[in-house]
XYZ file of C-alpha atoms in Angstrom:
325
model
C 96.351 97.758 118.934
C 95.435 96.678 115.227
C 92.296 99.038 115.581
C 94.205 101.212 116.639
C 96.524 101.030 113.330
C 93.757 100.935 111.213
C 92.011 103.606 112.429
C 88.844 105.061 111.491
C 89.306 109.243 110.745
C 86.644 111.622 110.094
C 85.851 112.796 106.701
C 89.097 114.776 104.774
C 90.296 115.846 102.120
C 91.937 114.035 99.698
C 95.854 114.026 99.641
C 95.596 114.052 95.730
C 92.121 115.944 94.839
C 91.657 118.229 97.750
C 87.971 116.513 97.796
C 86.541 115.827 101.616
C 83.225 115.708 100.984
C 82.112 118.826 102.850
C 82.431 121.942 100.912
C 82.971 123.821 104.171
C 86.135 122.607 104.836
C 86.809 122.668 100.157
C 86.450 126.258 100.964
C 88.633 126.597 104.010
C 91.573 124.822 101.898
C 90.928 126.893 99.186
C 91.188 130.255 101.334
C 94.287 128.706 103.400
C 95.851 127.693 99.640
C 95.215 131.262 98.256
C 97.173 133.014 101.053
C 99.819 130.969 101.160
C 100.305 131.599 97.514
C 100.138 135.274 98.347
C 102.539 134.856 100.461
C 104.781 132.667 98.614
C 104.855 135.804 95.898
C 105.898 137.990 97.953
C 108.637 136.284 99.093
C 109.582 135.940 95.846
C 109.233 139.377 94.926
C 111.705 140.294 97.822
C 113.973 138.166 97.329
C 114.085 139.461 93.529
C 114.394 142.637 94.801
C 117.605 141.538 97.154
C 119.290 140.365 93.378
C 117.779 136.512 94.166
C 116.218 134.734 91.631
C 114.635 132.013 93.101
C 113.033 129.067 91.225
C 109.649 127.970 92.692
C 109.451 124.447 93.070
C 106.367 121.815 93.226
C 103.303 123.028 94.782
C 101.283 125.349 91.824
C 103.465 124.039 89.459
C 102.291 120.784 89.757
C 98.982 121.979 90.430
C 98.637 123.785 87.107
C 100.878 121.381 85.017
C 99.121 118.175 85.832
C 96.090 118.771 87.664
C 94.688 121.748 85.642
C 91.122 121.365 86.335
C 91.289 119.559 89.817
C 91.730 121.411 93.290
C 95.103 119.794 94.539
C 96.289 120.723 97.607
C 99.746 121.717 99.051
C 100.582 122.950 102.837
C 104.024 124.730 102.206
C 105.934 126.963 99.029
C 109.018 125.409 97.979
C 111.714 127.627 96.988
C 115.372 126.664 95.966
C 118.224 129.879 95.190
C 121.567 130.202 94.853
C 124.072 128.517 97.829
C 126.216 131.199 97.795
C 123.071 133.907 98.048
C 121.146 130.962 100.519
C 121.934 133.073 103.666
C 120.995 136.159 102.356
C 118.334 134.802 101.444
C 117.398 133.834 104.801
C 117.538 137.487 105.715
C 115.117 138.321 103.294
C 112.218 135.866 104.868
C 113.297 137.174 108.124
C 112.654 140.410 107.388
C 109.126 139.466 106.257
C 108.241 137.491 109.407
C 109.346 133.976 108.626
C 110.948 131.912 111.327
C 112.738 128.965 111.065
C 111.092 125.710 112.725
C 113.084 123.291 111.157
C 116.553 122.636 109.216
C 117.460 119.818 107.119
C 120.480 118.839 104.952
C 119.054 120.428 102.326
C 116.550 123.267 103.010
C 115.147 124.626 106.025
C 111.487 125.143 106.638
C 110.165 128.780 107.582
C 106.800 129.771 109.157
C 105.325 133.192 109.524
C 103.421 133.495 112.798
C 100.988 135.836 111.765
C 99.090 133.405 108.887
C 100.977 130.618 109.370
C 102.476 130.525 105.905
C 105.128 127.834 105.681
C 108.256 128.329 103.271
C 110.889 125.431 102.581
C 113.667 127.077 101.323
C 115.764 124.614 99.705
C 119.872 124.992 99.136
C 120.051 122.016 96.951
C 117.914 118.500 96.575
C 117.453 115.522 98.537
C 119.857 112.872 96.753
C 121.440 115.002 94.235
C 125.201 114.084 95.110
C 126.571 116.934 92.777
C 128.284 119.811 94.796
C 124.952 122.353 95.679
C 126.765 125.059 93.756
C 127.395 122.575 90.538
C 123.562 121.253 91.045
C 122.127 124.843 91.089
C 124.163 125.598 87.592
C 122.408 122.647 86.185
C 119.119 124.050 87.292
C 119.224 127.155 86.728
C 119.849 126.214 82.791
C 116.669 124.813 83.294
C 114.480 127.792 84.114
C 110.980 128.627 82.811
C 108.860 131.532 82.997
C 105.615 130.218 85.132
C 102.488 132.512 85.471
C 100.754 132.453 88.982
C 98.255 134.642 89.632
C 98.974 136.787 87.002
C 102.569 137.248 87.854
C 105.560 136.012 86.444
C 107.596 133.652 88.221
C 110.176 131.357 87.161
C 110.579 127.209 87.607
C 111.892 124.399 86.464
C 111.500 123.610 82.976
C 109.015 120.678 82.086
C 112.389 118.367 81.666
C 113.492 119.544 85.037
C 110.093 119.280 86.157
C 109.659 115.355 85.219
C 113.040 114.807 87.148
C 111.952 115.884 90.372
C 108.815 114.432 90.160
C 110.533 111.269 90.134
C 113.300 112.624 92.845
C 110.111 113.457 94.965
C 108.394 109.929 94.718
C 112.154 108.120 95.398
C 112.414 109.379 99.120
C 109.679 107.549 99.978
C 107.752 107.491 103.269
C 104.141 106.515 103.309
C 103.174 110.055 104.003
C 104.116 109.993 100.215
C 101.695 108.843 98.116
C 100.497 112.524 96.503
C 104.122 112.126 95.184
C 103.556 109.037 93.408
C 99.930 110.165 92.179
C 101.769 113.206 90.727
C 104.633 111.253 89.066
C 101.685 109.024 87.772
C 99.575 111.811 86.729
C 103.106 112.912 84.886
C 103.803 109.998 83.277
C 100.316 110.087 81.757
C 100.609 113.750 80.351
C 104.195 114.436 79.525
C 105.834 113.130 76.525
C 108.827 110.748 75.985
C 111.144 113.454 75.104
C 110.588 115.397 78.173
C 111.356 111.734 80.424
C 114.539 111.660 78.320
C 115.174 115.357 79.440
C 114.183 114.405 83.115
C 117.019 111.321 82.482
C 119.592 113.596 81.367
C 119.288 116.098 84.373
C 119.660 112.910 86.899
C 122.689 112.382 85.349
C 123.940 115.719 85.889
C 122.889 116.032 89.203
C 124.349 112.668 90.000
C 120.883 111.247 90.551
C 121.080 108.298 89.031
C 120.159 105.479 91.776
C 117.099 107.584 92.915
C 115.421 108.196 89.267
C 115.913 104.762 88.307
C 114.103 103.725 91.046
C 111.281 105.643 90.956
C 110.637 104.329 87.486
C 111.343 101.098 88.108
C 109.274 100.933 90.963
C 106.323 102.766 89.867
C 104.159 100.587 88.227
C 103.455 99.576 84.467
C 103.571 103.229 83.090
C 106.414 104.227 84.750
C 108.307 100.927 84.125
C 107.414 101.446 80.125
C 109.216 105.040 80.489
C 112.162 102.665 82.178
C 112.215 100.777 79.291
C 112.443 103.436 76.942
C 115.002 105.563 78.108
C 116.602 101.687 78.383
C 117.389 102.562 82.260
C 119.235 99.472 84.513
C 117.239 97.491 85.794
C 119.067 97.031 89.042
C 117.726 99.185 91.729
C 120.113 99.622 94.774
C 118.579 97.741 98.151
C 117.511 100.988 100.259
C 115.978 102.610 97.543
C 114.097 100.097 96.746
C 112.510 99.501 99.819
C 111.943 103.104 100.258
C 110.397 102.954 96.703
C 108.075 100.077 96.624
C 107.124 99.909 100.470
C 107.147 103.405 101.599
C 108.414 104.018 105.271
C 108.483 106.940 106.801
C 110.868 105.643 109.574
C 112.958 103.894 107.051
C 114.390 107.294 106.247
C 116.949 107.616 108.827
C 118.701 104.273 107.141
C 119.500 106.311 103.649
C 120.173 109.317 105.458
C 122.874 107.428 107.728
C 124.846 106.027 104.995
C 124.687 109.573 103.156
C 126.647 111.068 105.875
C 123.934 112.524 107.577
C 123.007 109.891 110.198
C 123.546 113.162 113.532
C 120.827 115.221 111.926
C 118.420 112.926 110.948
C 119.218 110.535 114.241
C 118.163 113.573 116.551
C 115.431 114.275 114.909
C 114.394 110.924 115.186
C 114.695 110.374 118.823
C 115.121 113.978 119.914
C 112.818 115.995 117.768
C 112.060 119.677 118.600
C 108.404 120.489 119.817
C 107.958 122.354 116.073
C 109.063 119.156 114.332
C 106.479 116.984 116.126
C 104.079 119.520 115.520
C 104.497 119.525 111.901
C 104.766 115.354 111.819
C 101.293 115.643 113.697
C 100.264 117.688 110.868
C 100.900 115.275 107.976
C 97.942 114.324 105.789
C 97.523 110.466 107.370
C 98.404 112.148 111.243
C 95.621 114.557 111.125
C 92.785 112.080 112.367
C 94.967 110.145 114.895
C 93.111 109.902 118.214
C 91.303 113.213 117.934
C 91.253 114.699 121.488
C 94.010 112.865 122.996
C 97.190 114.929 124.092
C 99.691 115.552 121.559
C 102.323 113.598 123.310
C 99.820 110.369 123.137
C 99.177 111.142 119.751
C 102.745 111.126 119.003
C 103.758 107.975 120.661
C 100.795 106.069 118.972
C 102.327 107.818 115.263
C 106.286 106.723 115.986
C 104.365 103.483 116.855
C 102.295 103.079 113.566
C 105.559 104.471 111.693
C 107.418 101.662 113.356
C 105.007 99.032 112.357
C 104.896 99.876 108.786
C 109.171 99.861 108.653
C 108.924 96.568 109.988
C 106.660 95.594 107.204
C 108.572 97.097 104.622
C 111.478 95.206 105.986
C 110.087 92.423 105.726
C 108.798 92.493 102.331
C 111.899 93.129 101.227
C 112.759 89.671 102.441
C 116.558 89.667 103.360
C 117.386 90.271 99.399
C 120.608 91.129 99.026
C 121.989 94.644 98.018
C 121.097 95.006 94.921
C 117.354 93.695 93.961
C 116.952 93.102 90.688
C 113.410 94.016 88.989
């Protein structure tokens, strides 16, 4: 069983770089990475036409912000719009052959059959607390034009920007570690004045616990940040286990004592045939028992998820509550 864990896997790309080795399968990335941008514009441009403006989140934002002369790749476009325009919205990707495969607390995930080009649409964020429609005032003060492909688009602003970088490496899960390579890569190229930004929109999002953490648990550079926006250095139990020893099945825990324990407990032990699929298809999944069934392949996965909880568990040692740093 612990060669099974530690697994060998065939030659990949990187989760960070995009680099495998085998500029066959660069090139296949790049193709699959230039259509689903295609794609992702023309959702936008649809919705805009439908009086939506969304705000395009992550993916070539990140690419072009922080890794500007490095392929990084990204499997799905990340939208976020209005809660009160969120069904419409829905519509819209309907109408251009997007079905939904998977709903969450705070976006659902939309694929379109034909390509295979996979949406999130997002009504709010994971762990803002503020009231969706209150959260999307504070972002949408924070737009910025963002050229892709030679169109105009809008995002987040590079304050905005910072904040969910940090957001993004606080939920964890050892699937994550592109999100802590990018908050790294951000801490290295964005000033001081745009963390203080990023610390200002935590607070009006009531994302406080989450940003913290992800500073305070990120290493030397990110704890220097910590230090000079003078952040706590308490960071709240969960978060910190989710922060320091990533675990994907530790996720269910946070989600429980946000209210949302019957949503994220069935899909946990009742998951839909599309939401194994797409676990299967996370970066560290990929090279899991090549050949074998997909239910096998699934069982070993839970297992290896299982293991690694029980090792972030136990790292974190039976502190108490509150760790402090």
């Amino acid at each position: 069983m612990k060669g099974m864990l530690r697994r060998p896997v065939p030659p990949r790309r990187d989760v960070a770089t995009g680099a495998s080795g085998d500029p066959a399968l660069n090139r296949r990335w790049a193709a699959q990475q230039l259509a689903l941008e295609a794609a992702g514009l023309g959702a936008i441009a649809a919705l805009r036409r439908a009086g939506i403006r969304p705000i395009l989140l992550k993916g070539p934002v990140t690419t072009a912000r922080l890794y500007p002369d490095t392929f990084r790749p990204y499997v799905d476009i990340d939208l976020i719009v209005p809660p009160d325009a969120y069904a419409q919205a829905v519509a819209v990707l309907a109408g251009l052959g997007f079905r939904a495969v998977a709903a969450g607390p705070v976006a659902d995930s939309f694929v379109r059959p034909g390509d295979g080009a996979m949406i999130d649409l997002h009504r709010t964020l994971r762990y803002v607390t503020a009231a969706p429609a209150d959260a999307w005032a504070v972002l949408d003060a924070h737009r910025a034009p963002f050229t892709l492909h030679g169109q105009e688009v809008e995002a987040l602003d590079e304050g905005a920007f910072a904040f969910h970088l940090a957001l993004h490496a606080a939920q964890g899960g050892w699937a994550k570690r592109k999100a802590w390579l990018d908050l790294g890569r951000g801490l290295g190229r964005l000033p001081a004045q745009t963390w203080a930004e990023a610390w200002a929109v935590a607070r009006a999002l009531g994302c406080v616990g989450p940003f913290v953490a992800a500073l305070r648990c990120g290493g030397p550079a990110a704890g220097a940040v910590a230090d000079g926006l003078d952040l706590p250095r308490w960071v709240p139990f969960m978060q910190h286990v989710l922060a320091r020893r990533p675990a994907v099945g530790l996720r269910t825990v946070p989600a429980a004592l946000r209210g949302e324990a019957p949503g994220s407990l069935r899909r946990w032990l009742l998951p839909t045939p599309a939401e194994r699929r797409r676990r299967l298809a996370l970066p560290d999944a990929r090279g899991l028992l090549p050949g074998a069934p997909p239910p096998v392949r699934y069982a070993v996965f839970r297992l290896e998820q299982g293991v690694r909880a029980g090792h972030a568990l136990a790292a974190a040692g039976g502190r108490r509550l509150v760790r402090r740093l």
